N, C-alpha and C. Protein backbone atom coordinates (compact mmCIF):
# COMPACT_ATOMS: atom_id res chain seq x y z
N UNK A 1 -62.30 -12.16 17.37
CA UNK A 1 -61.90 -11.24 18.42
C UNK A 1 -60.73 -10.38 17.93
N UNK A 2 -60.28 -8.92 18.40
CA UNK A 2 -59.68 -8.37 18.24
C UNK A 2 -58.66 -8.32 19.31
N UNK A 3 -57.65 -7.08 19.02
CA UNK A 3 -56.86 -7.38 20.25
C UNK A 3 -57.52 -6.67 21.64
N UNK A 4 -58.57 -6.23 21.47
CA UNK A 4 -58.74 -5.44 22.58
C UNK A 4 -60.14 -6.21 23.48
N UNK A 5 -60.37 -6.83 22.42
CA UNK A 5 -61.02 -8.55 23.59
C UNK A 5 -62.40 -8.07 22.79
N UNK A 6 -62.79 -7.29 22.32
CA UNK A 6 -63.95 -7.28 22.00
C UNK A 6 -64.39 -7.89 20.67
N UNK A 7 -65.23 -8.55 20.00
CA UNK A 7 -65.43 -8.95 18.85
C UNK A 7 -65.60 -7.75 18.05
N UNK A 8 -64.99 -7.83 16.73
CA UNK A 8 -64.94 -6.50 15.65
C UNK A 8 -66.72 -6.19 15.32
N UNK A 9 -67.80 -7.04 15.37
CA UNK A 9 -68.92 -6.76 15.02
C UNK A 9 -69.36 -5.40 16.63
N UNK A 10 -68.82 -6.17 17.75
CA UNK A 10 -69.05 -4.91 18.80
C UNK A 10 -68.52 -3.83 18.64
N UNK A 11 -67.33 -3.70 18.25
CA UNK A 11 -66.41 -2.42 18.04
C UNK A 11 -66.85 -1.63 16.67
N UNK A 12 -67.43 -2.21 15.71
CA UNK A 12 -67.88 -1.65 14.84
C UNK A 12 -69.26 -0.82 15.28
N UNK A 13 -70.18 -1.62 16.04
CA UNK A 13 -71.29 -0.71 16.76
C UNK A 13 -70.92 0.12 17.57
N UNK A 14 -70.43 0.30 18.51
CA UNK A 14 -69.93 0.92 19.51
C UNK A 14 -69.47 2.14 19.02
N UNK A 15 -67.78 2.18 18.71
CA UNK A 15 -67.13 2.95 18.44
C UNK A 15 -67.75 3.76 16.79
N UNK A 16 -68.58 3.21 16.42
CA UNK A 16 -68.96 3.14 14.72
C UNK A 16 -68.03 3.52 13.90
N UNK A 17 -67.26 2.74 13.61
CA UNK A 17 -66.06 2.17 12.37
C UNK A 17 -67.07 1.35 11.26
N UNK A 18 -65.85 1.95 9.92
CA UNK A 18 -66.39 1.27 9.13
C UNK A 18 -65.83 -0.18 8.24
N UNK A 19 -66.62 -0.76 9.21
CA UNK A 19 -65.67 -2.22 8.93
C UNK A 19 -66.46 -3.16 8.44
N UNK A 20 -65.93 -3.77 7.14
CA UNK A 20 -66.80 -4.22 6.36
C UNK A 20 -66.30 -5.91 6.30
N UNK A 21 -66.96 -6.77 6.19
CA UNK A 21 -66.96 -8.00 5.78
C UNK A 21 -65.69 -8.04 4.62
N UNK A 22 -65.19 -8.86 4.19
CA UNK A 22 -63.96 -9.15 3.48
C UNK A 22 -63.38 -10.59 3.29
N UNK A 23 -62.61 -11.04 2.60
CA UNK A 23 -61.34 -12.24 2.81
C UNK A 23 -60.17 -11.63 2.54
N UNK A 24 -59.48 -11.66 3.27
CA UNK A 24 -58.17 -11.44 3.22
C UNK A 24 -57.32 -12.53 3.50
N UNK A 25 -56.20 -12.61 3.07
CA UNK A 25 -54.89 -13.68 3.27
C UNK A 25 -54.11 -12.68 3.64
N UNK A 26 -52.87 -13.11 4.33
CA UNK A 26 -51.66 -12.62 4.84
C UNK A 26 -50.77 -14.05 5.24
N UNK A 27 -49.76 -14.05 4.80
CA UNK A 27 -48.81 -14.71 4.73
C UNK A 27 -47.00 -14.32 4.74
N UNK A 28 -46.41 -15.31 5.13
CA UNK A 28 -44.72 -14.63 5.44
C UNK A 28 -44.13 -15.90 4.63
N UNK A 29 -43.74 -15.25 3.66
CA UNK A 29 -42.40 -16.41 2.92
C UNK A 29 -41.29 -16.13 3.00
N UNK A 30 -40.49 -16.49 3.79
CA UNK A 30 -39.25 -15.65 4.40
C UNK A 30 -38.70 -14.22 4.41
N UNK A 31 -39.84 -14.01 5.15
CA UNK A 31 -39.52 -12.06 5.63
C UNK A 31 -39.81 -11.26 4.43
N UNK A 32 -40.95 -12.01 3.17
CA UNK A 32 -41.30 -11.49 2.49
C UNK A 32 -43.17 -11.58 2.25
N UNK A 33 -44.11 -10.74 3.22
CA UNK A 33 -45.40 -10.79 3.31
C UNK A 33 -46.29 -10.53 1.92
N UNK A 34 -47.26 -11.74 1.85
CA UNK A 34 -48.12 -11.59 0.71
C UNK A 34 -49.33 -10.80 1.69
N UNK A 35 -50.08 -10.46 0.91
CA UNK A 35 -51.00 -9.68 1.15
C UNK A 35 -52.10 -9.42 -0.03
N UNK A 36 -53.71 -10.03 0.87
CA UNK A 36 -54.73 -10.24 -0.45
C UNK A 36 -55.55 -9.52 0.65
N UNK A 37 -56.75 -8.60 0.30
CA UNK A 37 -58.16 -8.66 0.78
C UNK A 37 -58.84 -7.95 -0.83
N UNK A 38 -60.09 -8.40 -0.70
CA UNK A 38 -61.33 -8.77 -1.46
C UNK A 38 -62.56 -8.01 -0.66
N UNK A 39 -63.57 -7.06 -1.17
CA UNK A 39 -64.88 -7.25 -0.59
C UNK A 39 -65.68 -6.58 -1.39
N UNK A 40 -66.97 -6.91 -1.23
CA UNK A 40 -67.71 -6.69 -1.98
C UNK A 40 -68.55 -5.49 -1.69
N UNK A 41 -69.28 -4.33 -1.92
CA UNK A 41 -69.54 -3.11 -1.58
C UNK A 41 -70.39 -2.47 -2.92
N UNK A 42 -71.56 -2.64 -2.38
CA UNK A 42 -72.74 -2.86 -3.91
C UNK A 42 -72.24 -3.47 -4.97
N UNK A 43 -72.41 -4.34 -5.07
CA UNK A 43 -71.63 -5.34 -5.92
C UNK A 43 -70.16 -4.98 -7.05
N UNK A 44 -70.02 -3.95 -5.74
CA UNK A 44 -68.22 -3.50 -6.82
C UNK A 44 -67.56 -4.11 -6.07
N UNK A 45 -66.27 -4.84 -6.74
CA UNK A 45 -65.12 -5.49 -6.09
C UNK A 45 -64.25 -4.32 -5.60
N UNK A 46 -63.62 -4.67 -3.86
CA UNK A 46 -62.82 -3.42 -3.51
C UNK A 46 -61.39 -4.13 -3.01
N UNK A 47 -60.26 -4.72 -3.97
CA UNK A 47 -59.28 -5.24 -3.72
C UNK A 47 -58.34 -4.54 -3.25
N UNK A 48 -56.73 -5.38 -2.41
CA UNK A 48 -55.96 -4.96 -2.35
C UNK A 48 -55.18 -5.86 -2.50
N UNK A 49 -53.52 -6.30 -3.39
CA UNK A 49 -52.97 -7.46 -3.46
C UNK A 49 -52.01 -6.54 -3.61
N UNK A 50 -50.40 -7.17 -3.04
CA UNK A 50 -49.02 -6.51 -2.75
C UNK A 50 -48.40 -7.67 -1.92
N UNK A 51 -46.81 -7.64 -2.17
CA UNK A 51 -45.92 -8.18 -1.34
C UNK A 51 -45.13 -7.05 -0.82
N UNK A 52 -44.48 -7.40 0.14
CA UNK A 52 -43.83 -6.50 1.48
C UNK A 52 -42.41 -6.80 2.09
N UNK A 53 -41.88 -6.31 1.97
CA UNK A 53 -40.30 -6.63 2.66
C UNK A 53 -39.96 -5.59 4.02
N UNK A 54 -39.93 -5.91 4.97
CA UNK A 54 -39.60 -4.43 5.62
C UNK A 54 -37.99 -4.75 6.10
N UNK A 55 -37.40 -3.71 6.59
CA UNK A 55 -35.73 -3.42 7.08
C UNK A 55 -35.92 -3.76 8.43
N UNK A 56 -34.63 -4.13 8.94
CA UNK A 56 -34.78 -4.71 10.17
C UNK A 56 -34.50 -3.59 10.62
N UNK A 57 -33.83 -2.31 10.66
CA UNK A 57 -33.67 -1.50 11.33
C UNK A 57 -35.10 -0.89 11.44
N UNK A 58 -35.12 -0.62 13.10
CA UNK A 58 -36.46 0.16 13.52
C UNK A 58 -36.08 1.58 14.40
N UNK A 59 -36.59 2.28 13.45
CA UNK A 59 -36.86 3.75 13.63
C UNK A 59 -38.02 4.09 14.58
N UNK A 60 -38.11 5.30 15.07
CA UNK A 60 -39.14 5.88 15.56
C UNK A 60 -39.29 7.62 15.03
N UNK A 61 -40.66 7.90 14.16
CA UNK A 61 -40.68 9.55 13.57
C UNK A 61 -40.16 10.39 14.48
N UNK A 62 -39.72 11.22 13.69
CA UNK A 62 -39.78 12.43 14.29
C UNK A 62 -40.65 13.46 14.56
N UNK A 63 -40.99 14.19 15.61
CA UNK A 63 -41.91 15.13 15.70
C UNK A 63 -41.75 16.20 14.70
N UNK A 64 -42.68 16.24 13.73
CA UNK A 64 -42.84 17.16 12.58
C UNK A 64 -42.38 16.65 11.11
N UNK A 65 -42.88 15.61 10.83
CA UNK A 65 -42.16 14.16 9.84
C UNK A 65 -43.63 14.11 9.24
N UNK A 66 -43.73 13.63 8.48
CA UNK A 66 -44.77 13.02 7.57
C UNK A 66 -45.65 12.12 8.33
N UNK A 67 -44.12 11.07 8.66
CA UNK A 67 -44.17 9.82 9.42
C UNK A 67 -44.57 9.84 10.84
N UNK A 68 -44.64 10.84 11.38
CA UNK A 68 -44.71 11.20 12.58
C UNK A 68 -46.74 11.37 12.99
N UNK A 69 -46.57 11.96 11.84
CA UNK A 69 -48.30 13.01 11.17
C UNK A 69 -49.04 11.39 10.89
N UNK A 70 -48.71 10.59 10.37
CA UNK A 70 -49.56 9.50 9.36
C UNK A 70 -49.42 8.53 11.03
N UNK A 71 -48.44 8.07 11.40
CA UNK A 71 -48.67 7.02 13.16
C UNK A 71 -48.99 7.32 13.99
N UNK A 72 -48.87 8.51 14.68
CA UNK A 72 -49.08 9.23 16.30
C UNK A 72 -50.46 9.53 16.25
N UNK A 73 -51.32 8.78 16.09
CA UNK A 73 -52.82 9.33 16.35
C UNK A 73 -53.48 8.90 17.72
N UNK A 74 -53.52 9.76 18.18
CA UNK A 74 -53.98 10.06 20.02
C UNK A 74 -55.94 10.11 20.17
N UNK A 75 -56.66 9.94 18.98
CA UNK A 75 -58.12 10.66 18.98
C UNK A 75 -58.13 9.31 17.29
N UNK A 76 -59.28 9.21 17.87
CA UNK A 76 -60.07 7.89 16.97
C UNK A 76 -61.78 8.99 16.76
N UNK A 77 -61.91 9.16 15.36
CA UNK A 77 -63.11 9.60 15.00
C UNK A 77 -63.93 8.79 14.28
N UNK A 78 -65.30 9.43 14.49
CA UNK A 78 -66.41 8.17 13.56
C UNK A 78 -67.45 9.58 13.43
N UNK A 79 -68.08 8.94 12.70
CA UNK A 79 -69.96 9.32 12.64
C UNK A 79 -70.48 8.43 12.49
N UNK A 80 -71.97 9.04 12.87
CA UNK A 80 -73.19 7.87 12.57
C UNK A 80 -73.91 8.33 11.50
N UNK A 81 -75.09 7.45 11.55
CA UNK A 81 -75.37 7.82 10.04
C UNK A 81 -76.12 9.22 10.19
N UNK A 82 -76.37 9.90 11.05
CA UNK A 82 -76.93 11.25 10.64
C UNK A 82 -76.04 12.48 10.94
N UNK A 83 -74.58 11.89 10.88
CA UNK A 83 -73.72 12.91 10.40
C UNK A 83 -72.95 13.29 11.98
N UNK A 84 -73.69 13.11 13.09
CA UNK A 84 -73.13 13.24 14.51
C UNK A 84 -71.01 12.81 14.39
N UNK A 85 -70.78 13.58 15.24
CA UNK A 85 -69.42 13.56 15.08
C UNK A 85 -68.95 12.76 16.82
N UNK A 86 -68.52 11.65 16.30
CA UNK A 86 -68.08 10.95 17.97
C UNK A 86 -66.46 11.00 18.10
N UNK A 87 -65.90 11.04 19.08
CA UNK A 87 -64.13 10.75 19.41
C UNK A 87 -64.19 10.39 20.39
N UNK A 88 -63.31 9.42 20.72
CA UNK A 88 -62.97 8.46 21.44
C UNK A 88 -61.23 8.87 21.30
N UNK A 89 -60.21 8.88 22.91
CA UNK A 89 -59.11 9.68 23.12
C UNK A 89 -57.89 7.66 22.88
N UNK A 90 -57.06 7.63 22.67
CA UNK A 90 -56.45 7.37 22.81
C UNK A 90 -54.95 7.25 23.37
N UNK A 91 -54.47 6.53 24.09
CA UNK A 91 -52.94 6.02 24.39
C UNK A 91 -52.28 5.16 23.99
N UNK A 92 -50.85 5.45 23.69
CA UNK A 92 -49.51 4.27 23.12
C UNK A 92 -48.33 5.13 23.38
N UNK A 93 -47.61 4.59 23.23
CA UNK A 93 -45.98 4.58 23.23
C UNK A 93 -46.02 5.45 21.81
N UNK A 94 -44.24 5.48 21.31
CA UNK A 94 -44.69 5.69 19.71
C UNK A 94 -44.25 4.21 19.43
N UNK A 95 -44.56 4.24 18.46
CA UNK A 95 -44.92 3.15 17.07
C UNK A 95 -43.08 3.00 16.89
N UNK A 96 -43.24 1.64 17.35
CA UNK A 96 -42.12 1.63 16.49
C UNK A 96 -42.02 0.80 14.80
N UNK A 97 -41.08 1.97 13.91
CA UNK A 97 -41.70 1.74 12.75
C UNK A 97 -40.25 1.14 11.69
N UNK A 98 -40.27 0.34 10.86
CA UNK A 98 -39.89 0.06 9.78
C UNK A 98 -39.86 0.38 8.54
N UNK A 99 -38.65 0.70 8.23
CA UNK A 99 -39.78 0.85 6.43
C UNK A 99 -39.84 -0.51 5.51
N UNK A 100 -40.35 0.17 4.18
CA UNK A 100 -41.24 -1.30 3.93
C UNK A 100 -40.62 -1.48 2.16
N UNK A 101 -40.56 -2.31 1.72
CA UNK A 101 -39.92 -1.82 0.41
C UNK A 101 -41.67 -2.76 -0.11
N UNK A 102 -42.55 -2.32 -1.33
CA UNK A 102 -43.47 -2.64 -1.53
C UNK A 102 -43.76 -2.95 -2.71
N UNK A 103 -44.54 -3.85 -3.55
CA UNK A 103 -45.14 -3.83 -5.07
C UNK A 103 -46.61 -4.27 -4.60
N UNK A 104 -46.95 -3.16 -4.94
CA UNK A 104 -48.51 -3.34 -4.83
C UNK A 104 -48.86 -3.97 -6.09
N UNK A 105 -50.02 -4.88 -6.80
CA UNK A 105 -50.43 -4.99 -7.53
C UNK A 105 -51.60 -4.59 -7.88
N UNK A 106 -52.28 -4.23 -7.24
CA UNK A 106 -53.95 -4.41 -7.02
C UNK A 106 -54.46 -3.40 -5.71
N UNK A 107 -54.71 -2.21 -6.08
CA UNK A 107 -55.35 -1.56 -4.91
C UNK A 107 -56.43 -0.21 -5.73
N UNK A 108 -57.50 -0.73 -5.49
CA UNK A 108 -59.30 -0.52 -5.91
C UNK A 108 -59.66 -0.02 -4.11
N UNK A 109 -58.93 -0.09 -3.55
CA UNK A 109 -59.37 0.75 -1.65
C UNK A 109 -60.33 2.27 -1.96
N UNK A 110 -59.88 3.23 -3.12
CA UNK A 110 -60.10 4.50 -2.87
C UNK A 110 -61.12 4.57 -4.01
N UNK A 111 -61.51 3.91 -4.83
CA UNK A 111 -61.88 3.88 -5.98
C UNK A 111 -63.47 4.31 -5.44
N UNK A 112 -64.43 3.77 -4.42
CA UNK A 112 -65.30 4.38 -4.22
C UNK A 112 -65.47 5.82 -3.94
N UNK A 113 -64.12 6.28 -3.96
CA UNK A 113 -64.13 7.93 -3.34
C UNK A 113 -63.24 8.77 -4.89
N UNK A 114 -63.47 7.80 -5.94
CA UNK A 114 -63.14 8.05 -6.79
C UNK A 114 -61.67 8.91 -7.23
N UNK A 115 -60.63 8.14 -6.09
CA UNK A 115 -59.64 8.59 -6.23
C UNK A 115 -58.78 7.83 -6.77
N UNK A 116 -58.07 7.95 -7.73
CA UNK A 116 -56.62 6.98 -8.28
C UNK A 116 -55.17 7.17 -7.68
N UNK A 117 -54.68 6.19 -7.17
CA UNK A 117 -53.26 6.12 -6.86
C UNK A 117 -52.77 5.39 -7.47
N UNK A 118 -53.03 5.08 -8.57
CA UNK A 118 -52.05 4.16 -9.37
C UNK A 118 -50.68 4.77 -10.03
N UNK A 119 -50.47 5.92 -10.04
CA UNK A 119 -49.50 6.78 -10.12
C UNK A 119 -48.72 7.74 -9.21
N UNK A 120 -48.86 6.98 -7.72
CA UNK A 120 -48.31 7.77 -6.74
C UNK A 120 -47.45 6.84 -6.15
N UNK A 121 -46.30 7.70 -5.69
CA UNK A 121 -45.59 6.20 -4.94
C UNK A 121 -46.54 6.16 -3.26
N UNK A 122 -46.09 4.71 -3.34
CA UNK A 122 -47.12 4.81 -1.64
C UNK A 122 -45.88 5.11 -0.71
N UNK A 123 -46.69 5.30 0.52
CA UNK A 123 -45.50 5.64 1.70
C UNK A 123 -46.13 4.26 2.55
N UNK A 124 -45.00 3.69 2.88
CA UNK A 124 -45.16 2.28 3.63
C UNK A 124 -44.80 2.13 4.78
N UNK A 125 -45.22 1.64 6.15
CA UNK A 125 -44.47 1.36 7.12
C UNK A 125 -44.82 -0.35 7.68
N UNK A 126 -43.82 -1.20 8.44
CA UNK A 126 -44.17 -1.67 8.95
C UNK A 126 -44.04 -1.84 10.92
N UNK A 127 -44.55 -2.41 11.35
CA UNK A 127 -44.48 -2.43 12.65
C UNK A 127 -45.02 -3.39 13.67
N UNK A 128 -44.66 -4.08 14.67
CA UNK A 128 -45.12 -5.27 15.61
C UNK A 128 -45.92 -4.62 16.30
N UNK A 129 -46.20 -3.58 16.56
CA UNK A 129 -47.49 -2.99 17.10
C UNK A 129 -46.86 -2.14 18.65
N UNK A 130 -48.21 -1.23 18.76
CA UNK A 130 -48.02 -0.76 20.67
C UNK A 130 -48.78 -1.72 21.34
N UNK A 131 -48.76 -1.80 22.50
CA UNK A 131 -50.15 -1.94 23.24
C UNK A 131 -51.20 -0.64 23.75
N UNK A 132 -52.33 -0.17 23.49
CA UNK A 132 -52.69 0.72 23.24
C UNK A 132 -54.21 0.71 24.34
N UNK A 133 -54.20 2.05 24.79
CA UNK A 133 -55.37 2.24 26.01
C UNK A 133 -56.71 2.96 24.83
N UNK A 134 -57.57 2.50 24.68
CA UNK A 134 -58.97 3.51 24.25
C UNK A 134 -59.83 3.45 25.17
N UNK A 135 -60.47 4.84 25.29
CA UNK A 135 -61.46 5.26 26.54
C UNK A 135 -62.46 5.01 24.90
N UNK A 136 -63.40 5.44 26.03
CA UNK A 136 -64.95 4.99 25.66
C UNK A 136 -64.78 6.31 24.49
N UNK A 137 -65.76 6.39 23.61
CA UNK A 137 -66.27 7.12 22.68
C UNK A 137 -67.26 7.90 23.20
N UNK A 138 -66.76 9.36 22.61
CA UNK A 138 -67.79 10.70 22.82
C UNK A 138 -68.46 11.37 22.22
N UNK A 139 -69.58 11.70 22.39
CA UNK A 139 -70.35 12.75 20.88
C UNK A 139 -69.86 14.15 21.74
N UNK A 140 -68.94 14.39 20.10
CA UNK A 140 -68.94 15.69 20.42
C UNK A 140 -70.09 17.27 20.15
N UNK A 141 -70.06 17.60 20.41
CA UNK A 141 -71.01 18.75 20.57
C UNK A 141 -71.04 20.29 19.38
């Protein structure tokens, strides 16, 4: 189950997200998070492995911030498989956000889209979450 009561195999039909089978670990060794997921995707491995520290001070973006652009998302999009374009509107508070000090080891995420970040710094946040309203999903027109 997710937080929004529905099982992720429903929300994946429904809303059509692409959410794939996986193992992941997550773990806290004193305010320092490990972080593993694994999956398989025509038999290519699609990893991610990193530890995480975030600051106790919690910020909230500013309107017209990077940070602001990458959390405040109000509209959840999908397609199906013949290309139809659906949105579904969203509500929250803002995010309240942390930053994150990070060492990724292992991230193969983009590699099907044949992109490399192994030479970019990442931008990190962490956060305890909103509680968040989603209306139903719409084909748009």
């Amino acid at each position: 189950m997710s937080r929004t009561g529905l099982p992720i195999k429903s929300q994946k039909k429904w809303y059509r997200l692409p959410y794939y089978p996986a193992q992941i670990s997550f773990r806290n060794d004193d305010q320092i998070f490990h972080c593993k997921s694994v999956r398989k995707n025509n038999n290519a491995q699609i990893a991610f492995r990193g530890t995480l520290r975030h600051s106790q001070e919690v910020i909230f973006a500013n309107t017209g911030t990077l940070d602001h652009w990458l959390t405040e998302r109000y509209c959840l999009y999908s397609t199906d498989s013949n290309g139809t374009i659906y949105c579904g509107e969203i509500h929250h508070g803002p995010w309240p956000l942390q930053k994150v000090d990070i060492d990724i080891e292992v991230n193969t995420l983009f590699s099907p889209f044949n992109i490399d970040l192994s030479n970019k710094e990442p931008i990190s946040h962490f956060s305890k979450g909103v509680d968040s309203l989603i209306w139903n999903i719409k084909k748009l027109h």
